[in-house]
CSV table of C-alpha atoms in Angstrom, one decimal:
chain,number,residue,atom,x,y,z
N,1,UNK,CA,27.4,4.8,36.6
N,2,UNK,CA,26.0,8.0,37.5
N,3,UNK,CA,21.9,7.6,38.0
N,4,UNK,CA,19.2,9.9,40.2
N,5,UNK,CA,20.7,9.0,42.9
N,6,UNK,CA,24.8,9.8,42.3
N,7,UNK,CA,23.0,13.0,41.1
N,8,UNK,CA,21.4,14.1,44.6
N,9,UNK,CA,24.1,13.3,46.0
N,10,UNK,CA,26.7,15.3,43.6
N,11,UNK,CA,24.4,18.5,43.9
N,12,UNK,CA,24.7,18.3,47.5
N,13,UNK,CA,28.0,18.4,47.8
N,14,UNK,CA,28.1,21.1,45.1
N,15,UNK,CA,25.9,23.1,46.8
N,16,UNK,CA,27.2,22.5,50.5
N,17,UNK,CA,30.6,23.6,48.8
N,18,UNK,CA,29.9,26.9,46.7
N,19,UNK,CA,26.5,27.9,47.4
N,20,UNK,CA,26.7,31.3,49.3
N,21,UNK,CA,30.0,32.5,48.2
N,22,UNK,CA,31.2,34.5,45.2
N,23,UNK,CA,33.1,32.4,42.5
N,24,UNK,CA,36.8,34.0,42.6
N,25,UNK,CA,37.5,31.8,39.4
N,26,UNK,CA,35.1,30.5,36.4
N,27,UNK,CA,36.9,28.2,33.5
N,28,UNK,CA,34.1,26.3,31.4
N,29,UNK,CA,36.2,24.6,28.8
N,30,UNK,CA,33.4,23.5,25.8
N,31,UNK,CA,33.8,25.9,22.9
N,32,UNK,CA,30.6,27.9,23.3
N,33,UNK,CA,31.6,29.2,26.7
N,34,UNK,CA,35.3,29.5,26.4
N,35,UNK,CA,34.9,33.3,26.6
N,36,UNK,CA,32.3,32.8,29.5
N,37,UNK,CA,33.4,34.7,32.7
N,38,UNK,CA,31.4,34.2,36.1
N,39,UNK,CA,34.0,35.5,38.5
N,40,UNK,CA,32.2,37.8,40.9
N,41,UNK,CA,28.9,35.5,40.9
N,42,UNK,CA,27.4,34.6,43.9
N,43,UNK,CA,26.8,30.8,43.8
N,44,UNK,CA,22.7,30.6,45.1
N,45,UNK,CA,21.9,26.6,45.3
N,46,UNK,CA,22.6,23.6,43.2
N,47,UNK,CA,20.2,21.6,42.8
N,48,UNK,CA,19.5,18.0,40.7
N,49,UNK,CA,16.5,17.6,38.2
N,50,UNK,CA,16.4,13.7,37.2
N,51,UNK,CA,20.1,13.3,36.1
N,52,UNK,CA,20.6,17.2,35.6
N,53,UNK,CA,22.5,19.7,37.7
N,54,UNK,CA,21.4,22.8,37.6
N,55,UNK,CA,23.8,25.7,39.7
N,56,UNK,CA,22.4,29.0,39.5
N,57,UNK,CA,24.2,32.4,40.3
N,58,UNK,CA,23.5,35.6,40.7
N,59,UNK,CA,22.5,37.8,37.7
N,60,UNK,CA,19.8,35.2,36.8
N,61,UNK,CA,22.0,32.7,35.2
N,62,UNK,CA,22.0,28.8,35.4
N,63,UNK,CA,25.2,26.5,34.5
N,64,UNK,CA,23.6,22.9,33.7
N,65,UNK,CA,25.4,20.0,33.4
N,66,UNK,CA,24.9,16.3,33.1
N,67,UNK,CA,27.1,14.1,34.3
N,68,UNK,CA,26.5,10.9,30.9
N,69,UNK,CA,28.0,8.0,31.5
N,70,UNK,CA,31.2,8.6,33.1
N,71,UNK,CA,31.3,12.1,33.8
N,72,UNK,CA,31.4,13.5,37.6
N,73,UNK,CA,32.0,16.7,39.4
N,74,UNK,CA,35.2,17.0,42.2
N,75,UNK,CA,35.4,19.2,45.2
N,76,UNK,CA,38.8,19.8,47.4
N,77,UNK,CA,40.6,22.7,48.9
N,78,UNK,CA,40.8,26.0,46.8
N,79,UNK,CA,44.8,25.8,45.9
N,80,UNK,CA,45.0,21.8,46.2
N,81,UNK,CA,45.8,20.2,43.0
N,82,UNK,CA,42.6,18.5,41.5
N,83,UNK,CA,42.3,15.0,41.6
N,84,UNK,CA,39.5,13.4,39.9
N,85,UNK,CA,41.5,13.1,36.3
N,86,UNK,CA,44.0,14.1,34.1
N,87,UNK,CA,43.9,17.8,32.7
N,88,UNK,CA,42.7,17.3,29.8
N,89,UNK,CA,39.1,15.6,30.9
N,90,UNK,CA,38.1,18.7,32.8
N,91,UNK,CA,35.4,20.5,31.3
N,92,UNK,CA,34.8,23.0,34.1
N,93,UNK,CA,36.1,24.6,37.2
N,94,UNK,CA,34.3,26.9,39.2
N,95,UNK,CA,36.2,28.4,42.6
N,96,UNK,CA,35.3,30.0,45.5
N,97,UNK,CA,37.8,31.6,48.2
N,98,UNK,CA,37.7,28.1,50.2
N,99,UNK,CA,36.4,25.5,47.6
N,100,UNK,CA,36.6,24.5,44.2
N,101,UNK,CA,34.8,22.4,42.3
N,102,UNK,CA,36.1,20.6,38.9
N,103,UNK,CA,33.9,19.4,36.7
N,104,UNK,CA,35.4,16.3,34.9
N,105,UNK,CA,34.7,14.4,31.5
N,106,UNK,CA,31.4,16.2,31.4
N,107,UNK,CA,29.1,15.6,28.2
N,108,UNK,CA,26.8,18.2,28.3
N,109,UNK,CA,27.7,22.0,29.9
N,110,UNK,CA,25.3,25.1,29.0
N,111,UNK,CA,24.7,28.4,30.5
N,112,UNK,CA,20.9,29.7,30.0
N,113,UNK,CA,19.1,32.1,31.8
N,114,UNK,CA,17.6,30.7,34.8
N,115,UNK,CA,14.3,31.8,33.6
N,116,UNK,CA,14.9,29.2,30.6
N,117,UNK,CA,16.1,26.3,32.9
N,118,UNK,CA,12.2,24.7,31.4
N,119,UNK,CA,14.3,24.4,27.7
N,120,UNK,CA,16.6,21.9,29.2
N,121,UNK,CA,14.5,19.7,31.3
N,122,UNK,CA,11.5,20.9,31.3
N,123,UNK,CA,10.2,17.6,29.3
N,124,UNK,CA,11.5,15.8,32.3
N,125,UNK,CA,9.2,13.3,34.1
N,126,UNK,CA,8.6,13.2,37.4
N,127,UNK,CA,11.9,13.5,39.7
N,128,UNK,CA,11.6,10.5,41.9
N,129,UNK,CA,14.2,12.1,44.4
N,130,UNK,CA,12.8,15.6,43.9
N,131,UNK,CA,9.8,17.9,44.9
N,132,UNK,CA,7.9,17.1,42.2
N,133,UNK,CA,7.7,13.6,43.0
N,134,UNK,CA,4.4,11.9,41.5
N,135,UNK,CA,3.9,8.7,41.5
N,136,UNK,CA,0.3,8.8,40.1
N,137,UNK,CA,1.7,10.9,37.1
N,138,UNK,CA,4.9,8.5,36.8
N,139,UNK,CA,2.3,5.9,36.6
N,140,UNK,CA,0.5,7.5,34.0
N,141,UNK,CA,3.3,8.3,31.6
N,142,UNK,CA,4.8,5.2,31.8
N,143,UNK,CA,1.6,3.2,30.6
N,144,UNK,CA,1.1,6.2,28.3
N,145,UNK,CA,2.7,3.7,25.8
N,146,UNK,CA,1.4,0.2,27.0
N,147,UNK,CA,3.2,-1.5,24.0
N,148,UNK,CA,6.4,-0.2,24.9
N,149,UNK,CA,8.7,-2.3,27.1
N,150,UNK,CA,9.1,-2.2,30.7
N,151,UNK,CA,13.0,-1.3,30.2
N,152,UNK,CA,12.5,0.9,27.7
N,153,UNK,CA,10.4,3.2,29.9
N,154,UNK,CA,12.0,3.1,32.3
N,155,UNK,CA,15.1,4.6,31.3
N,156,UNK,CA,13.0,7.4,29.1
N,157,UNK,CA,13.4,10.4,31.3
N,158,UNK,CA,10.0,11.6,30.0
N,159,UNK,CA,8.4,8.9,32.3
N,160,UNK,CA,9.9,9.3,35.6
N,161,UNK,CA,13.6,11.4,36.1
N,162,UNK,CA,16.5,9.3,37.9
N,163,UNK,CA,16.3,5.8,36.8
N,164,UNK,CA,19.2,4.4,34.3
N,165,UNK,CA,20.3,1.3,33.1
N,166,UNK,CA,21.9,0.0,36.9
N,167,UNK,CA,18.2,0.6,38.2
N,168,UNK,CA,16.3,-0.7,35.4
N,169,UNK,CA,17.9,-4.5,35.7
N,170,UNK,CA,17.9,-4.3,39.0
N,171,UNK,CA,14.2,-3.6,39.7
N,172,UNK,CA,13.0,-6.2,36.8
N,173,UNK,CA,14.6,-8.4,38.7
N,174,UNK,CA,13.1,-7.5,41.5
N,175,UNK,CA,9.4,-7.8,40.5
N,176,UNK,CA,10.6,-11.0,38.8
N,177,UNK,CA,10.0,-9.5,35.3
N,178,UNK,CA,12.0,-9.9,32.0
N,179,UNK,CA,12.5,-6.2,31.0
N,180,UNK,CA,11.7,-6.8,27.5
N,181,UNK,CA,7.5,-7.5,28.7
N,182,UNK,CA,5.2,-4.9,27.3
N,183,UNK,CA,3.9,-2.2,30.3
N,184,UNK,CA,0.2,-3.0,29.5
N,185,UNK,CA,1.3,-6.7,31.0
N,186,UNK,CA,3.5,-5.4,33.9
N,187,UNK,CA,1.2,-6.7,36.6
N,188,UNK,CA,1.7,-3.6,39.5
N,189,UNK,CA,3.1,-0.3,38.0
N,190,UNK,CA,2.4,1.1,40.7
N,191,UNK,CA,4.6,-1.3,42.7
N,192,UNK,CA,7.0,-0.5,40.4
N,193,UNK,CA,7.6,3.0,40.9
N,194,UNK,CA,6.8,2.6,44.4
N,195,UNK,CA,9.9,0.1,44.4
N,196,UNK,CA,11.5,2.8,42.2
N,197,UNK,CA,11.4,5.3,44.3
N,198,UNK,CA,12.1,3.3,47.6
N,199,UNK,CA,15.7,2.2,46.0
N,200,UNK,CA,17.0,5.4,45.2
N,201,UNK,CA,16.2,7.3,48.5
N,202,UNK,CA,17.8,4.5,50.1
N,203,UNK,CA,20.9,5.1,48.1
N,204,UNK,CA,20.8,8.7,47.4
N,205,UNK,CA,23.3,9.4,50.8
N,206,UNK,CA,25.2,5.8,50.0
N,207,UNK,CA,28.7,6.1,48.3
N,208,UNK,CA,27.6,2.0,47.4
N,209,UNK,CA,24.6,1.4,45.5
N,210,UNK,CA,22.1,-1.3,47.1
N,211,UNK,CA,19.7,-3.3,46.1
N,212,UNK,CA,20.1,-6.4,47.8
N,213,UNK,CA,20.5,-5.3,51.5
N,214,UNK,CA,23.9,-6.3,51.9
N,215,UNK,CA,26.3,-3.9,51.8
N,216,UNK,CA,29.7,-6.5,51.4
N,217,UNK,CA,31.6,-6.1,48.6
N,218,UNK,CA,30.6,-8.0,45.4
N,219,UNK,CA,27.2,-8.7,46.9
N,220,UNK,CA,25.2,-5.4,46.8
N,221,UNK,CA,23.4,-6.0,43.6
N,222,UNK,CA,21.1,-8.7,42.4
N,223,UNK,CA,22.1,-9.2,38.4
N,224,UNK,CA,23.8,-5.9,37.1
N,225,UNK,CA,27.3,-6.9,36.0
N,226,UNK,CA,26.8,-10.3,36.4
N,227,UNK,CA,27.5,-11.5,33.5
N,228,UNK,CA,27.5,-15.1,33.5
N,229,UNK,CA,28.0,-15.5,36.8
N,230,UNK,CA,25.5,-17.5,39.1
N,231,UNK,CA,21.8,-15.7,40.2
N,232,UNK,CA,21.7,-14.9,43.7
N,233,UNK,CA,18.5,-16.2,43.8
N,234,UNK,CA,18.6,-19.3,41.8
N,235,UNK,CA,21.7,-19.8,40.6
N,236,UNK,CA,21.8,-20.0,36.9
N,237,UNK,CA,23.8,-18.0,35.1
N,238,UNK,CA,22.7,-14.3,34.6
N,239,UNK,CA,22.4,-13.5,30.9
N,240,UNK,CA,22.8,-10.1,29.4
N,241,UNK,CA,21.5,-8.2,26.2
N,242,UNK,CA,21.1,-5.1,24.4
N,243,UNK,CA,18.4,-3.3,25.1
N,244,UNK,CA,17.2,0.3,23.2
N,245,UNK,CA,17.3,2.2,19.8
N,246,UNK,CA,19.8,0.7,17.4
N,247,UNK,CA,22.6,2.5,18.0
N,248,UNK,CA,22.0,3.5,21.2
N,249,UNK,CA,21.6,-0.1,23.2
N,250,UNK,CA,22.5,-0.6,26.7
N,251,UNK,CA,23.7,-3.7,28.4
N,252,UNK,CA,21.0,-4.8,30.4
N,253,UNK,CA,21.5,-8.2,32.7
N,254,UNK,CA,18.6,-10.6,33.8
N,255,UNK,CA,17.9,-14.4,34.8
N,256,UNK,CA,16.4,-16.3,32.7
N,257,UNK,CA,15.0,-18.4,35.4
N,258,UNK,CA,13.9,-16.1,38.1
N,259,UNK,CA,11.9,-13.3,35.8
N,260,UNK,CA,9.1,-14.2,33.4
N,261,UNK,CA,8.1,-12.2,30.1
N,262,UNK,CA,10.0,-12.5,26.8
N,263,UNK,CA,13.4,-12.8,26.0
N,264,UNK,CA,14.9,-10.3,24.3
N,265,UNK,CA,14.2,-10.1,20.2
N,266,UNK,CA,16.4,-12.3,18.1
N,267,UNK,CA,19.6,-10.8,16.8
């Protein structure tokens, strides 16, 4: 599941692959830019904001993209045949003499000047793999609402940009917290985002996403997608819930015995 970290590391490869050469082919395949021609445009950088990509070229211009839950971007050989999913899934190729990059099952694909980047995520928190990082002012928006709870916040990008529903188990667990407890009783928020950040720069160059410090297969994470399946701590069985607006609830995974706090609302 793409989070901050599967972000940093997409937008370096992106960038390590295009930036510096002029785009000899341009195919964005979403109905507003079907007409939308950048062959000729210098690629400058790509770089990640939170769980954004943001690949400016010349002329001022700034193709974003956000990769949801499943989407990713693929890099091979200009001329190779792509490989990341059937046709129909891509939603974007952009090609340079030696590379090409193929944007698949992408949810989200605009083109704004890159003067106007701020409309897309400029309401972003701060981007705990990114220069901005703050973890004062992460601190500070994330008790901002002390009622709200801890999971909830976390994933709001508006808080802190990078963390998603992987993450969010996965540090509750860590702190020994139930992710339904309110922030005003989270007892170190700043431990939190400290623990936050430490995670993803950790992972941010892994293929494997850890949390546990084992890297073997099936062991690299405490709770998520553990469903019913034995703590690693304790051993009861890990328990899973929705968590989020209705309609919009994600699967999140905790033990019951190792974390305090409530369990999650009835229903």
């Amino acid at each position: 599941m793409p989070e901050g970290d599967t972000v940093w590391r997409t937008a370096r490869a992106l960038h390590g692959a295009l930036a510096g050469e002029a785009l000899i082919r341009s195919d964005l395949r979403v109905p507003r830019l079907a007409t939308t021609d950048l062959t000729g445009r210098e690629v400058l950088e790509v770089v990640p904001r939170g769980k954004h990509l943001l690949t400016r070229v010349g002329g001022g211009l700034t193709l974003h993209s956000h990769l949801g839950m499943d989407g990713s971007w693929r890099v091979h050989a200009t001329g190779e045949r792509p490989r990341g999913g059937p046709q129909h899934q891509i939603r974007a190729v952009l090609a340079t003499a030696d590379r090409t990059a193929v944007g698949y099952r992408l949810p989200v694909l605009d083109l704004v000047r890159t003067t106007d980047e701020s409309t897309l995520v400029g309401h972003l928190g701060p981007d705990l793999l990114g220069p901005d990082w703050d973890a004062d002012e992460a601190v500070r928006r994330l008790l901002s609402d002390p009622g709200r709870t801890v999971g909830e916040a976390l994933l709001d990008q508006r808080n802190l940009a990078g963390v998603g529903n992987v993450y969010k188990s996965e540090l509750c667990f860590l702190l020994r917290i139930t992710p339904w407890l309110p922030m005003a009783s989270v007892p170190d928020p700043e431990r939190l985002v400290a623990l936050a950040k430490k995670l993803l720069e950790a992972n941010k160059s892994r293929l494997s996403r850890i949390t546990t410090g084992d890297a073997r297969p099936d062991r690299a994470l405490w709770v998520y997608g553990r469903a019913d399946r034995p703590c690693r701590r304790c051993g009861t069985p890990v328990l899973t819930a929705g968590q989020g607006p209705e309609g919009r609830e994600r699967t999140t995974y905790w033990c019951p015995h190792c974390q305090t706090g409530p369990p999650p609302p009835a229903g």
